[in-house]
Coordinates of C-alpha atoms in Angstrom, one line a residue:
M1 CA -21.6 -68.0 166.0
A2 CA -24.1 -68.5 163.2
K3 CA -23.3 -70.6 160.5
Y4 CA -25.0 -69.3 157.1
K5 CA -25.7 -72.1 154.8
I6 CA -25.2 -70.4 150.4
T7 CA -28.0 -72.2 148.3
S8 CA -28.8 -72.3 144.9
F9 CA -31.4 -69.3 145.8
H10 CA -28.7 -67.2 147.3
I11 CA -26.5 -67.6 143.9
V12 CA -29.0 -66.6 142.0
I13 CA -30.5 -63.5 144.1
F14 CA -26.6 -61.9 144.2
F15 CA -26.4 -62.8 140.2
L16 CA -29.6 -61.1 139.6
L17 CA -28.6 -58.0 141.6
A18 CA -24.7 -58.1 140.0
V19 CA -27.2 -57.7 136.7
L20 CA -29.5 -55.1 137.9
V21 CA -26.0 -53.1 138.9
F22 CA -24.3 -53.6 135.5
E23 CA -27.6 -53.0 133.2
A24 CA -27.8 -49.7 135.6
T25 CA -24.4 -48.6 135.3
S26 CA -24.5 -48.8 131.2
F27 CA -28.1 -47.2 131.9
Y28 CA -26.3 -44.6 133.0
R29 CA -23.4 -44.2 130.9
G30 CA -25.9 -44.5 127.9
I31 CA -27.7 -41.2 129.1
S32 CA -24.5 -38.8 130.4
Y33 CA -23.3 -40.2 126.3
I34 CA -26.7 -38.7 124.9
V35 CA -27.1 -35.6 126.8
N36 CA -22.9 -34.9 126.7
K37 CA -23.0 -35.6 122.9
Y38 CA -26.9 -33.0 123.0
K39 CA -24.5 -30.6 124.8
W40 CA -21.8 -30.5 122.7
Q41 CA -23.7 -30.6 119.5
D42 CA -26.0 -27.7 120.8
T43 CA -22.9 -25.6 122.4
F44 CA -20.8 -26.1 119.1
A45 CA -23.9 -24.8 117.0
K46 CA -23.8 -21.7 119.1
L47 CA -20.3 -21.2 119.1
N48 CA -20.5 -21.9 114.9
S49 CA -23.4 -19.0 115.1
S50 CA -21.7 -16.7 116.8
Y51 CA -18.2 -17.0 115.1
F52 CA -20.5 -16.2 111.6
K53 CA -22.4 -13.4 113.0
T54 CA -19.2 -11.7 114.3
S55 CA -17.7 -12.4 111.4
M56 CA -20.0 -10.2 109.5
E57 CA -19.9 -7.5 111.7
Y58 CA -16.4 -7.4 111.9
G59 CA -15.1 -9.1 108.7
S60 CA -13.3 -11.7 110.3
L61 CA -11.6 -12.6 113.2
E62 CA -8.2 -13.4 112.3
P63 CA -5.6 -14.6 114.1
S64 CA -3.8 -11.3 114.6
L65 CA -6.5 -10.4 116.6
E66 CA -5.0 -10.7 121.1
K67 CA -7.0 -13.4 122.1
H68 CA -8.7 -11.5 124.7
M69 CA -10.3 -9.7 121.7
V70 CA -11.3 -12.8 120.2
F71 CA -13.8 -14.0 123.0
E72 CA -14.7 -10.3 123.5
T73 CA -16.4 -10.1 120.3
L74 CA -17.6 -14.2 120.2
T75 CA -19.7 -13.5 123.4
K76 CA -21.7 -10.6 121.7
N77 CA -23.3 -12.9 120.3
L78 CA -23.7 -15.6 122.9
N79 CA -25.7 -15.9 126.5
V80 CA -22.7 -16.0 128.7
K81 CA -23.0 -16.4 132.9
K82 CA -19.6 -15.3 133.8
L83 CA -16.5 -14.0 132.1
C84 CA -13.2 -15.1 132.9
Q85 CA -9.5 -13.5 132.2
N86 CA -7.8 -16.2 133.6
S87 CA -9.7 -19.4 132.6
V88 CA -8.1 -21.6 136.0
K89 CA -7.7 -18.9 138.1
D90 CA -11.0 -17.2 137.8
R91 CA -12.9 -20.9 138.1
C92 CA -14.0 -21.1 134.0
W93 CA -11.0 -24.2 133.8
A94 CA -10.4 -27.2 135.4
K95 CA -6.8 -26.9 136.4
K96 CA -6.0 -29.7 134.7
S97 CA -7.2 -31.6 131.4
F98 CA -6.3 -34.7 130.1
Y99 CA -5.7 -36.0 126.8
I100 CA -7.9 -39.2 126.0
N101 CA -5.0 -41.6 127.0
G102 CA -4.3 -40.4 130.3
S103 CA -1.8 -38.0 130.2
T104 CA -1.5 -34.4 131.2
A105 CA -2.6 -31.6 129.0
Y106 CA -1.1 -28.4 128.7
S107 CA -2.9 -25.4 131.3
Y108 CA -5.3 -23.4 130.4
D109 CA -4.1 -20.9 133.2
P110 CA -2.8 -17.7 130.8
Y111 CA -6.0 -18.5 128.7
P112 CA -9.3 -16.3 128.5
G113 CA -12.5 -18.2 128.9
F114 CA -15.7 -17.2 129.8
I115 CA -18.9 -19.9 130.7
L116 CA -22.3 -20.1 129.1
D117 CA -25.7 -20.2 130.3
N118 CA -26.3 -23.9 129.8
G119 CA -22.7 -24.2 132.3
V120 CA -20.7 -25.4 129.4
S121 CA -16.8 -23.8 130.1
V122 CA -15.0 -22.4 127.0
S123 CA -11.5 -21.7 127.0
G124 CA -7.6 -22.0 125.6
I125 CA -8.2 -20.1 122.9
H126 CA -4.7 -20.1 119.9
D127 CA -3.9 -18.0 117.9
T128 CA -1.9 -20.0 115.7
T129 CA 1.0 -19.1 113.7
A130 CA 0.3 -20.2 110.3
T131 CA -1.6 -18.0 107.5
C132 CA -5.2 -18.0 108.3
D133 CA -7.4 -19.3 105.2
S134 CA -9.8 -21.9 104.2
Q135 CA -7.0 -24.4 104.8
R136 CA -4.9 -23.5 107.8
I137 CA -6.5 -22.7 111.4
C138 CA -7.2 -19.2 112.3
N139 CA -8.2 -19.8 116.1
I140 CA -8.7 -22.6 118.0
I141 CA -10.9 -22.8 121.4
S142 CA -11.6 -25.4 123.9
I143 CA -14.8 -26.3 125.2
D144 CA -15.7 -28.5 128.3
I145 CA -19.6 -29.7 128.4
N146 CA -19.5 -30.3 132.3
G147 CA -18.1 -27.7 133.3
L148 CA -15.2 -28.1 136.4
E149 CA -16.8 -31.7 136.8
R150 CA -14.4 -34.3 135.7
P151 CA -13.3 -36.2 133.8
N152 CA -12.3 -33.4 132.3
K153 CA -10.4 -35.2 129.4
F154 CA -9.9 -34.0 125.6
G155 CA -12.5 -36.9 123.6
A156 CA -14.6 -37.4 126.8
D157 CA -15.9 -33.9 127.9
Q158 CA -13.9 -31.9 126.3
F159 CA -13.4 -30.7 122.6
R160 CA -12.2 -28.2 120.6
I161 CA -13.6 -26.1 117.7
Y162 CA -10.8 -25.6 114.9
Y163 CA -11.9 -22.0 113.0
F164 CA -10.3 -21.2 109.2
K165 CA -11.7 -17.9 107.4
D166 CA -14.4 -19.7 106.1
K167 CA -15.6 -22.5 107.7
V168 CA -15.8 -24.0 111.6
V169 CA -14.6 -27.9 112.2
P170 CA -15.4 -29.8 115.2
Y171 CA -12.1 -30.9 117.0
Y172 CA -11.0 -34.8 116.5
H173 CA -8.6 -35.9 119.8
G174 CA -6.5 -37.3 117.0
D175 CA -5.7 -33.7 115.4
D176 CA -3.4 -32.2 117.7
N177 CA -0.6 -32.0 115.5
L178 CA -3.0 -30.8 112.8
V179 CA -2.3 -26.7 114.1
G180 CA -1.7 -24.6 110.9
T181 CA -2.4 -27.5 109.0
T182 CA -5.8 -29.4 107.4
V183 CA -7.7 -30.9 109.4
K184 CA -8.3 -34.6 108.4
H185 CA -11.0 -35.4 111.0
Y186 CA -14.5 -34.1 111.2
L187 CA -15.9 -36.6 114.3
N188 CA -15.3 -35.1 117.3
F189 CA -17.5 -37.8 119.7
K190 CA -15.5 -40.8 120.6

């Protein structure tokens, strides 16, 4: 059996490789963050534009409209690759979603959804029970900027958009208890 002698040269090479791997990982995370942030902002702008075009055509998207009707009217002004009556079964949304703390979010199984031409999944529309006005949320739509790919976590690749009667507000993962009340956070990217 040959014996290997570790020299200071080997230690330096090992250290440099470790630094290189760390820097490459950091670079990848940075690029991934930039791409995700761009896709989020682009999707928010598209949904915002579609919402207001639809509101002008139909008057508004009040919560009294059935979920599938809101999606049908919204998608008229978007480039949709796939329309799903059931987001999970029709593979428009991942089976499981998670909150930023790692706990399991509710299922999107019963909700309609669609996939945009850029691969972003849209689902989870909620009609709120509160009166729809400029202070209370009318509808909530969830998006997953990388589709079915992981991590499927709110605040990382999944986000929500709150629709009020007169505005659209990006969701912040700390706003879960604010459905039907005033939203305090307007930033959506951690």
